[in-house]
PDB file of C-alpha atoms in Angstrom:
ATOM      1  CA  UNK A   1       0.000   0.000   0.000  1.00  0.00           C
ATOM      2  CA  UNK A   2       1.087   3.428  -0.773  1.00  0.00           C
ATOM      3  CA  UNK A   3       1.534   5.938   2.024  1.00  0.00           C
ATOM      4  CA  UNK A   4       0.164   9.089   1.162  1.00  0.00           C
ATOM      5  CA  UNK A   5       1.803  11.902   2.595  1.00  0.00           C
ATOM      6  CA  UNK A   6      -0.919  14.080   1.798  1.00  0.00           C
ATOM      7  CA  UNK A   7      -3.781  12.637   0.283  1.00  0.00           C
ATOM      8  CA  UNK A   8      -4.904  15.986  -1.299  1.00  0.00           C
ATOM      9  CA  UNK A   9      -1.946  15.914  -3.573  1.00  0.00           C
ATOM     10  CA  UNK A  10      -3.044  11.987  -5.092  1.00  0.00           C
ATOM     11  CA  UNK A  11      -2.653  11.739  -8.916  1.00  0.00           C
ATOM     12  CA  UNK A  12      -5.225  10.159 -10.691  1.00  0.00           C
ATOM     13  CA  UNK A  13      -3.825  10.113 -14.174  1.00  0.00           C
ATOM     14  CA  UNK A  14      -5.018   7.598 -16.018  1.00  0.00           C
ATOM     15  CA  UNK A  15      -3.302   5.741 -18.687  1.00  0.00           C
ATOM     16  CA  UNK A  16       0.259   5.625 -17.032  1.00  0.00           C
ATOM     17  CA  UNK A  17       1.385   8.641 -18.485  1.00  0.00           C
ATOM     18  CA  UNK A  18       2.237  12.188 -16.879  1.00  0.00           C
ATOM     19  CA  UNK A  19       0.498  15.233 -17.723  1.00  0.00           C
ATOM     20  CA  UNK A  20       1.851  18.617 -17.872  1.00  0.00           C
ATOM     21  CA  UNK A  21       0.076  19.964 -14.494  1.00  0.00           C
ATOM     22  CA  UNK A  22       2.468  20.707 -11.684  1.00  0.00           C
ATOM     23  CA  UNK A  23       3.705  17.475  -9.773  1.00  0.00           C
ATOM     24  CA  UNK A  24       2.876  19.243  -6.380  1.00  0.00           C
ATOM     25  CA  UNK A  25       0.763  21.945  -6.415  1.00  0.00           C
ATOM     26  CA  UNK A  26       1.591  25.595  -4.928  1.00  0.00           C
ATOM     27  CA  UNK A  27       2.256  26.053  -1.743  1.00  0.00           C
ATOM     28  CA  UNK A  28       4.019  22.431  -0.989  1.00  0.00           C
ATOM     29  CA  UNK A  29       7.962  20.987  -0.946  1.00  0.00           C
ATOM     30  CA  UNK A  30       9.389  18.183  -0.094  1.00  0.00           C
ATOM     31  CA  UNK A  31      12.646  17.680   0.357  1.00  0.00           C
ATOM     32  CA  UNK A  32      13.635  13.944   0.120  1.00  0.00           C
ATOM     33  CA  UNK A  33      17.312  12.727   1.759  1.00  0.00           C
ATOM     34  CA  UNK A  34      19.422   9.868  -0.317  1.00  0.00           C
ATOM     35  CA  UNK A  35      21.519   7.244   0.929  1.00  0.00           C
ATOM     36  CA  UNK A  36      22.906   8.192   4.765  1.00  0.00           C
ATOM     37  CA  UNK A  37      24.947   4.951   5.082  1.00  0.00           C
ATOM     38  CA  UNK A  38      26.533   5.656   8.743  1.00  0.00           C
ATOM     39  CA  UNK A  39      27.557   9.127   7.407  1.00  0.00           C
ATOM     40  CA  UNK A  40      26.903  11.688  10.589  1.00  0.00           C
ATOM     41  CA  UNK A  41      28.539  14.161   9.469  1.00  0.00           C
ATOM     42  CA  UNK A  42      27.457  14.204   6.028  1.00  0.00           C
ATOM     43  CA  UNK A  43      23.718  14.084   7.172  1.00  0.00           C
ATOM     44  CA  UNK A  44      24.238  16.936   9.530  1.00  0.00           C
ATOM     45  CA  UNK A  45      25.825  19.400   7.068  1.00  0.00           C
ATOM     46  CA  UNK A  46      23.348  18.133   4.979  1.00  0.00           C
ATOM     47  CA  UNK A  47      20.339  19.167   7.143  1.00  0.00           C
ATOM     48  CA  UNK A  48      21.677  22.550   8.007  1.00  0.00           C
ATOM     49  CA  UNK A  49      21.815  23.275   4.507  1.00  0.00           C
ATOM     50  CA  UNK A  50      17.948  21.780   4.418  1.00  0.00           C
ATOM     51  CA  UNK A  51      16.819  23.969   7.158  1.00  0.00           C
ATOM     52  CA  UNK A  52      18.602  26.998   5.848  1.00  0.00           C
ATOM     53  CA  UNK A  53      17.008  26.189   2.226  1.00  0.00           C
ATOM     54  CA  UNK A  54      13.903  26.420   4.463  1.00  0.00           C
ATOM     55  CA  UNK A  55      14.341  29.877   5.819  1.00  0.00           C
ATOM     56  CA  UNK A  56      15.640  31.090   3.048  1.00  0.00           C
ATOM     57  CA  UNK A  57      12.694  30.800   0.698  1.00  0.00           C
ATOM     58  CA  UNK A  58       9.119  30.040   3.021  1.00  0.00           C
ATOM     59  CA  UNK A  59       6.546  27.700   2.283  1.00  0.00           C
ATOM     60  CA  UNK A  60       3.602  26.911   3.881  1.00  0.00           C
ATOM     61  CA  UNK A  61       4.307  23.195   3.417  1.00  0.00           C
ATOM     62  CA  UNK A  62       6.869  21.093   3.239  1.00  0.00           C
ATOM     63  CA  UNK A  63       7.825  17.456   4.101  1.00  0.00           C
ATOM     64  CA  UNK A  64      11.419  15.748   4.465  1.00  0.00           C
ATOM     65  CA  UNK A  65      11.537  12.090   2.985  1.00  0.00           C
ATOM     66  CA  UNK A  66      14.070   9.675   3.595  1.00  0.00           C
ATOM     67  CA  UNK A  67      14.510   6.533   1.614  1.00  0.00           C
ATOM     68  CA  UNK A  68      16.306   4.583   4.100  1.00  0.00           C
ATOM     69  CA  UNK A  69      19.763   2.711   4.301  1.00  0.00           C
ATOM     70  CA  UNK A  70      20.585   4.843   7.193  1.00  0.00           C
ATOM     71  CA  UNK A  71      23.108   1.955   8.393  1.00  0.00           C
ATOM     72  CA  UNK A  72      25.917   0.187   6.935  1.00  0.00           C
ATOM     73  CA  UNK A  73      29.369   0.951   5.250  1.00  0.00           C
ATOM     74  CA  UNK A  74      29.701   4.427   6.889  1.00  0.00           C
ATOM     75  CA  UNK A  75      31.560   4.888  11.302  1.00  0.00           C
ATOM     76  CA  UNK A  76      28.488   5.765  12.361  1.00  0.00           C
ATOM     77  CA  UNK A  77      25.330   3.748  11.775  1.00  0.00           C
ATOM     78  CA  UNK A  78      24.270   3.878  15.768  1.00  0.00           C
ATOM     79  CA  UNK A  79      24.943   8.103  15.579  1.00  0.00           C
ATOM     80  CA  UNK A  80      22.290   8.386  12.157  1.00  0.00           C
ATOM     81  CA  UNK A  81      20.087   6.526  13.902  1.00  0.00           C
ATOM     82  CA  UNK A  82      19.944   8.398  17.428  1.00  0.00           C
ATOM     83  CA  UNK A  83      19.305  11.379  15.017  1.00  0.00           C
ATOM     84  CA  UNK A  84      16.994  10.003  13.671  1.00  0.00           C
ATOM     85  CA  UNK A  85      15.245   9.208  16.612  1.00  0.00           C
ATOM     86  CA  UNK A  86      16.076  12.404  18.429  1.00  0.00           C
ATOM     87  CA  UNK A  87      16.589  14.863  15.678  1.00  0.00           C
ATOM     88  CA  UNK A  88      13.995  18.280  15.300  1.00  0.00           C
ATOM     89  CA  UNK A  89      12.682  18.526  11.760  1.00  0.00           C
ATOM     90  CA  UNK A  90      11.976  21.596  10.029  1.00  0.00           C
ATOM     91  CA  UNK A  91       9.067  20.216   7.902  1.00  0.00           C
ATOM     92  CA  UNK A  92       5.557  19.841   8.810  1.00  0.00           C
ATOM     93  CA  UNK A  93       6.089  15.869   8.624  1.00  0.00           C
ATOM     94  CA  UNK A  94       8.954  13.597   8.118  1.00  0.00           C
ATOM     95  CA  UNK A  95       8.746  10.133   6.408  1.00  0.00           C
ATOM     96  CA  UNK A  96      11.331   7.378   6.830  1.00  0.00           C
ATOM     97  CA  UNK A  97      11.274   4.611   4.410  1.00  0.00           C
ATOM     98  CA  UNK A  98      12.848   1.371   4.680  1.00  0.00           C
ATOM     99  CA  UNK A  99      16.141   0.476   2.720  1.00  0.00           C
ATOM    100  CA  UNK A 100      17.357  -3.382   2.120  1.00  0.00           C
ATOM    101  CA  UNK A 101      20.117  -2.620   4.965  1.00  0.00           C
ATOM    102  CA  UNK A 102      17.436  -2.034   7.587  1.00  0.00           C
ATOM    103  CA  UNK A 103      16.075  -5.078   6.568  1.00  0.00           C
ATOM    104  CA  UNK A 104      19.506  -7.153   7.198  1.00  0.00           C
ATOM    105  CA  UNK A 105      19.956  -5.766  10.843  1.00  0.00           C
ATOM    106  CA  UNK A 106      16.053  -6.465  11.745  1.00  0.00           C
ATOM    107  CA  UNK A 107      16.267  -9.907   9.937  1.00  0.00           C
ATOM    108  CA  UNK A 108      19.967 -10.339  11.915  1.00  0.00           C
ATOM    109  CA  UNK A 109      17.896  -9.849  15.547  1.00  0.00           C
ATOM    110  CA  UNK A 110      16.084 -12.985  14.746  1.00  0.00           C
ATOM    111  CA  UNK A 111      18.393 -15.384  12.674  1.00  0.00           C
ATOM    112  CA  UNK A 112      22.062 -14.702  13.624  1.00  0.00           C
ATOM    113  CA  UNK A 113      22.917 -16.800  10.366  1.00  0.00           C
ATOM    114  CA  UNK A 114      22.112 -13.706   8.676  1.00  0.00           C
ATOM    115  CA  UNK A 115      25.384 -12.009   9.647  1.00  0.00           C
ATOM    116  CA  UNK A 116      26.759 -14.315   7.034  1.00  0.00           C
ATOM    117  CA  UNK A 117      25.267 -11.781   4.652  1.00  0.00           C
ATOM    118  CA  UNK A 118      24.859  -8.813   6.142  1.00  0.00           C
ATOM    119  CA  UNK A 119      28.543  -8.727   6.868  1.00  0.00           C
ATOM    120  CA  UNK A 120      29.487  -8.655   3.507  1.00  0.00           C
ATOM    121  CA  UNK A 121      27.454  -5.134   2.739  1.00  0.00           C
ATOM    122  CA  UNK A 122      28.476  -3.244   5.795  1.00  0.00           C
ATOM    123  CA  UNK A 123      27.075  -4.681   8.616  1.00  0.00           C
ATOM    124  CA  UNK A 124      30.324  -5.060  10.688  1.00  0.00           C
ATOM    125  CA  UNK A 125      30.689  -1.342  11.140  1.00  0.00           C
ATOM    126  CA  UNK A 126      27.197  -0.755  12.118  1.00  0.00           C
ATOM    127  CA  UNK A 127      28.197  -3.863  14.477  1.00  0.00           C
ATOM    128  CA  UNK A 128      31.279  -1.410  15.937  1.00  0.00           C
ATOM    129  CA  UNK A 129      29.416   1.392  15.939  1.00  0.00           C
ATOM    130  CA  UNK A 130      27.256  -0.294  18.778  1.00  0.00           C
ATOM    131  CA  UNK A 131      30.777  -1.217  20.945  1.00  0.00           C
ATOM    132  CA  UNK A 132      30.487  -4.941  19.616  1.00  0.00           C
ATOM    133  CA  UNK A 133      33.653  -6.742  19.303  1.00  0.00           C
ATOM    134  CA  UNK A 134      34.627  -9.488  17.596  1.00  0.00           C
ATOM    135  CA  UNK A 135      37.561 -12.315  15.804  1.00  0.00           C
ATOM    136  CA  UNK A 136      38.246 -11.828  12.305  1.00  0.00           C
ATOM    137  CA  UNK A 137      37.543 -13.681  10.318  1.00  0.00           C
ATOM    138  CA  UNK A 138      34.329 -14.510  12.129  1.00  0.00           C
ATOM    139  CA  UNK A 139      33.601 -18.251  12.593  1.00  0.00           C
ATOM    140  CA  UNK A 140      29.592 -19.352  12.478  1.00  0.00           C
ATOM    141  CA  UNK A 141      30.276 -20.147  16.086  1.00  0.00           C
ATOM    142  CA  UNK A 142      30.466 -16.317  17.418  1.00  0.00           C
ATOM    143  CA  UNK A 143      26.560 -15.801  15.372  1.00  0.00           C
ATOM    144  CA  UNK A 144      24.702 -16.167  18.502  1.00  0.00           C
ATOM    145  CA  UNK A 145      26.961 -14.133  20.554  1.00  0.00           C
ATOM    146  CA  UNK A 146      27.308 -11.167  18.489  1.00  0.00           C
ATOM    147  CA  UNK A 147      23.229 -11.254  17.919  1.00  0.00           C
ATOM    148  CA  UNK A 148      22.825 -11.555  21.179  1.00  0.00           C
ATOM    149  CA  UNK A 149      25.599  -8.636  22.314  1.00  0.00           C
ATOM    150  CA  UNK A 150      23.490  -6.304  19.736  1.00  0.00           C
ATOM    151  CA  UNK A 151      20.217  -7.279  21.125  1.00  0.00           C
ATOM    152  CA  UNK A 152      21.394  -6.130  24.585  1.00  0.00           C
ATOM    153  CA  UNK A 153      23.365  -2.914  23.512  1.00  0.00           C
ATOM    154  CA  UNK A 154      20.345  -1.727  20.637  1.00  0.00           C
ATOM    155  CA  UNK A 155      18.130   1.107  22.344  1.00  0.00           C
ATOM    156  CA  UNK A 156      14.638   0.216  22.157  1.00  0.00           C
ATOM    157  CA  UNK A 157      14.001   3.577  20.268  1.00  0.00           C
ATOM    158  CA  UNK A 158      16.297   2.426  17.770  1.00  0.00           C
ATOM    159  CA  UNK A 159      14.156  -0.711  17.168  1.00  0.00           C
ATOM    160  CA  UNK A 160      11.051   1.259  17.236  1.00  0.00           C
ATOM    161  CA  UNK A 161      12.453   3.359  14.773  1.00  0.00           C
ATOM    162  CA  UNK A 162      13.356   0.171  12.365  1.00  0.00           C
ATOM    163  CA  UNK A 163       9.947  -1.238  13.207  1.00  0.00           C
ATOM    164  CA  UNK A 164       7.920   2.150  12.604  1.00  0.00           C
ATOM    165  CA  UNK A 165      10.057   2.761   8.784  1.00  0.00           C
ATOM    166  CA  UNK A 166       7.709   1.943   5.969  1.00  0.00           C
ATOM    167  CA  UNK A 167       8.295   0.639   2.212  1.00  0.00           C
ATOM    168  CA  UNK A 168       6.916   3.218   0.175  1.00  0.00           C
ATOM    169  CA  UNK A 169       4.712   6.576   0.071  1.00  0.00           C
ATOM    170  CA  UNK A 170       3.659   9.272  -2.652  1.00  0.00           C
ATOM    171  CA  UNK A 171       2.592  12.808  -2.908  1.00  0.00           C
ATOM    172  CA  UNK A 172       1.266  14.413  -5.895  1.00  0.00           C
ATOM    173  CA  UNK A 173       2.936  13.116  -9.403  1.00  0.00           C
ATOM    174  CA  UNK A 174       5.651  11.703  -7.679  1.00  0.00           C
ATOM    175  CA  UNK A 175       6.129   8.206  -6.060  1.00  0.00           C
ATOM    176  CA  UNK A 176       8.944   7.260  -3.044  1.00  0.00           C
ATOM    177  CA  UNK A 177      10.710   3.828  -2.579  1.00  0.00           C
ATOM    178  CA  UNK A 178      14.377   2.898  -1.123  1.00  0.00           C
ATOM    179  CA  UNK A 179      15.186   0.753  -4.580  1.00  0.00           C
ATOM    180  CA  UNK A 180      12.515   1.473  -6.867  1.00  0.00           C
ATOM    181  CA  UNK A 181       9.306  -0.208  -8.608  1.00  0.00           C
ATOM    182  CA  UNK A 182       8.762  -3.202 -11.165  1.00  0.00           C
ATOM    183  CA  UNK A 183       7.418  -1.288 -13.629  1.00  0.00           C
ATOM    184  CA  UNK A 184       5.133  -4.076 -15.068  1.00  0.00           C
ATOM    185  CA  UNK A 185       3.316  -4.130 -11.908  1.00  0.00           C
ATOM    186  CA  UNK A 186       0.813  -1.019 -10.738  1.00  0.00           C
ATOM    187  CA  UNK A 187       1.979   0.761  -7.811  1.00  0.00           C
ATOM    188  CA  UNK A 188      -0.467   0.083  -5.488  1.00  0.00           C
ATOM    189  CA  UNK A 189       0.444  -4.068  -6.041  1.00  0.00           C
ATOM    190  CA  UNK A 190       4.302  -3.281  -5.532  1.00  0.00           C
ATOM    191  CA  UNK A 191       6.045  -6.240  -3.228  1.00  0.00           C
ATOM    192  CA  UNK A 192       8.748  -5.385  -0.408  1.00  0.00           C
ATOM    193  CA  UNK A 193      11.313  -7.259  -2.449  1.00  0.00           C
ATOM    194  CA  UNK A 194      11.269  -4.698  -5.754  1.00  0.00           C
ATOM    195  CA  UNK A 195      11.110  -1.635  -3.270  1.00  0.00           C
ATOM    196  CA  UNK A 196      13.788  -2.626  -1.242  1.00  0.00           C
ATOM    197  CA  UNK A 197      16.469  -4.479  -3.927  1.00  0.00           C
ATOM    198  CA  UNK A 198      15.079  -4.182  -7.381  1.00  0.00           C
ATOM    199  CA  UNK A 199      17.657  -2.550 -10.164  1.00  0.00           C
ATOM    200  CA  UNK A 200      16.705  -4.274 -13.363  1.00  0.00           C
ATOM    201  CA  UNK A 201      14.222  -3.334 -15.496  1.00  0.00           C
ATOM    202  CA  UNK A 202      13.174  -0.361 -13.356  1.00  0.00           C
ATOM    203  CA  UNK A 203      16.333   1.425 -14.063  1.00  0.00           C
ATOM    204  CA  UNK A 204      16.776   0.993 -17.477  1.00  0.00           C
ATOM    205  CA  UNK A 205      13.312   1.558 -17.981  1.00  0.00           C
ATOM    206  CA  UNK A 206      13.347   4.354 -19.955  1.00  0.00           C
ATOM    207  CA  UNK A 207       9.434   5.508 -20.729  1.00  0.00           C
ATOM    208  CA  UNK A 208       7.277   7.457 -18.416  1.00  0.00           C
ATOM    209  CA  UNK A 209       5.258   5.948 -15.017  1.00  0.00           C
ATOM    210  CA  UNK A 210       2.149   6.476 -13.452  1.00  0.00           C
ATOM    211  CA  UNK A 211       4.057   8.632 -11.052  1.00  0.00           C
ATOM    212  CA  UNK A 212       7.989   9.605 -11.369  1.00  0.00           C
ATOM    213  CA  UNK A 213       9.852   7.159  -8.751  1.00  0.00           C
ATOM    214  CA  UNK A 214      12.289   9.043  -6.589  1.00  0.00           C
ATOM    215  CA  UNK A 215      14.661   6.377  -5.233  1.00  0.00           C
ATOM    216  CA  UNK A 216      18.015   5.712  -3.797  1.00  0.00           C
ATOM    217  CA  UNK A 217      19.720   2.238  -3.657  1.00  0.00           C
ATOM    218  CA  UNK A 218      21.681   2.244  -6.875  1.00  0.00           C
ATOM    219  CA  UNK A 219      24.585   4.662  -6.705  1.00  0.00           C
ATOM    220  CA  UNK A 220      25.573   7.004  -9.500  1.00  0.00           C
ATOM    221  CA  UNK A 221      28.046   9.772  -9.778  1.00  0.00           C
ATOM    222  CA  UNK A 222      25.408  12.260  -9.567  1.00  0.00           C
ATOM    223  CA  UNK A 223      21.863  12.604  -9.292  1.00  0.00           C
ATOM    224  CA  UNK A 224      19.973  10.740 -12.233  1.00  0.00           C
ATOM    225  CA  UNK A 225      16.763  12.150 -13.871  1.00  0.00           C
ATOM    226  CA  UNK A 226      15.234   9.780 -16.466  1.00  0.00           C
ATOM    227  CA  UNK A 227      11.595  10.230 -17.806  1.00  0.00           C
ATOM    228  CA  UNK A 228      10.230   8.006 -15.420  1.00  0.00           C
ATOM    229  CA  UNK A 229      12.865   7.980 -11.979  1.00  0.00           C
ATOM    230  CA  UNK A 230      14.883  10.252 -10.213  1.00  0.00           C
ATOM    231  CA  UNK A 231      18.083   8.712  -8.775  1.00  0.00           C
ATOM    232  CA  UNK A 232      19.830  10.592  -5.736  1.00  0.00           C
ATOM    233  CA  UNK A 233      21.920   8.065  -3.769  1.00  0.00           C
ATOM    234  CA  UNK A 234      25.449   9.112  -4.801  1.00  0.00           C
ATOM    235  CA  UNK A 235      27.658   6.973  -2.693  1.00  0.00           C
ATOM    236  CA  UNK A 236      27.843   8.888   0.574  1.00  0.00           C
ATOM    237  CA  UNK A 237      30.215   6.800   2.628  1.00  0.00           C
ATOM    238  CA  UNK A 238      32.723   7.039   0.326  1.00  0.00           C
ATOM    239  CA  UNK A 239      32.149   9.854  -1.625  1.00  0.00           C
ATOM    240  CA  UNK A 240      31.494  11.986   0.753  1.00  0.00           C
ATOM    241  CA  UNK A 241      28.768  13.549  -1.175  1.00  0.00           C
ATOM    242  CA  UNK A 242      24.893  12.989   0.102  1.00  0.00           C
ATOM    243  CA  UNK A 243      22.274  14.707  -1.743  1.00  0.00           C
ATOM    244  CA  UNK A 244      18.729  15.495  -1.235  1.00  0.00           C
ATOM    245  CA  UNK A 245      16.228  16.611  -4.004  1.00  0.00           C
ATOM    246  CA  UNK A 246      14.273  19.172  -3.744  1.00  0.00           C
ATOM    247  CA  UNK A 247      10.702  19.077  -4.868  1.00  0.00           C
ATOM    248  CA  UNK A 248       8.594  21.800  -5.800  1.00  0.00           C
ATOM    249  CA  UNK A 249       5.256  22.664  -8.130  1.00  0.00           C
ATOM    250  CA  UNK A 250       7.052  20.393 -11.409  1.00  0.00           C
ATOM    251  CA  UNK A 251      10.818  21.296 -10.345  1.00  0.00           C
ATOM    252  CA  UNK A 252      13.639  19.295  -9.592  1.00  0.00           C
ATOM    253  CA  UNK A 253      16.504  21.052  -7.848  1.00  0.00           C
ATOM    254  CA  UNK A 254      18.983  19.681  -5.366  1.00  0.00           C
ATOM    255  CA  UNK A 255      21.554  20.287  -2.651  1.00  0.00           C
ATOM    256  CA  UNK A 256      24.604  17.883  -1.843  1.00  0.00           C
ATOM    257  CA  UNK A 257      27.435  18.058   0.370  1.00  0.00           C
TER     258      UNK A 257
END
């Protein structure tokens, strides 16, 4: 199910193609974060450049978007995520998607096999970044310990947090998931697995959507804009540069560390 954001912006175009009517209408932003990836101090410069943004031109609405991956890769997975938790927003509403990383570390919580994975994609510095220590290389017979030393060192707001991200949501002409869409399948029937991992045939897609996807997942160089997706993960944790797109009647602008 889509999450509306604000149901008085819902497209109902009909035939799967855009029409030239602004994608939000006046009045309404949204500013929607890439990639984090255990970056702190990318997503803080990042957000003081949102809030000044903010002050600098008023609206009298505007929403801030994250499509997930907060964890992973980056020093600082537990830091994003106590910001995220704790963190003022200067939007009328914040939405935090899911990303496939998320997914690993609440999967990991129930099967400690999982680390066998999750390991390989980052998960061993969100592991440090919660004080966990452990032999390299790590032997299936330190699973158990490790899920249990995270179980007893995660903050409960940090699970609620997890718990509380959803997969997808959608304001006006535009359309918000971690990895993307199948685009032979209507929006509204998406599964977790495309939203969270899919790459092929969504990004090579090429023609126009219901609704332009704005997505992370698949880094590029910079941001992306196809006729049917905008791309804005652009490798933060190494890098160095996380951008956020800026949203606003039918433009696309964006600001990037």
């Amino acid at each position: 199910m889509i999450t509306q954001i604000f149901k008085k912006l819902v497209s109902k175009n009909k035939g799967g193609q855009q029409d030239e009517e602004p994608r939000l209408p006046d009045g309404v932003r949204v500013y929607v974060i890439g990639d984090i990836h255990g970056r702190i101090d990318l997503l803080e410069r990042l957000y003081a450049m949102i809030e000044a943004d903010r002050n600098e031109r008023p609206i009298a609405h505007c929403v801030e978007v994250f499509l997930g991956d907060y964890i992973d890769r980056g020093p600082s997975s537990r830091e994003v995520l106590e910001w995220m938790v704790k963190g003022h927003s200067v939007c009328n509403k914040r939405i935090t998607l899911r990303g496939n990383h998320e997914l690993y570390l609440q999967d990991f919580l129930s099967d400690p096999g999982v680390i066998s994975a999750w390991g390989q994609y980052g998960g061993l510095e969100t592991l440090h970044s919660y004080g966990l220590k452990f032999r390299m290389p790590m032997g299936e017979d330190q699973w158990a310990d490790i899920q249990k030393g995270l179980l007893d060192v995660l903050p409960p707001s940090h699970r609620v947090f997890l718990e509380n991200c959803i997969l997808s949501a959608g304001a006006g002409k535009y359309f918000f998931a971690h990895a993307g869409v199948n685009p032979q399948i209507p929006l509204d029937d998406q599964v977790a697995e495309d939203l969270l991992w899919i790459r092929e045939p969504f990004l090579s897609h090429g023609s126009a959507l219901p609704k332009i996807i704005v997505h992370g997942h698949t880094p590029a160089e910079k941001p992306e804009i196809e006729a049917h997706r905008i791309g804005i993960d652009t490798g933060a944790y190494i890098t160095g540069r996380l951008t956020c797109a800026v949203l606003e009647g039918s433009d696309v602008r964006f600001l990037s560390t």
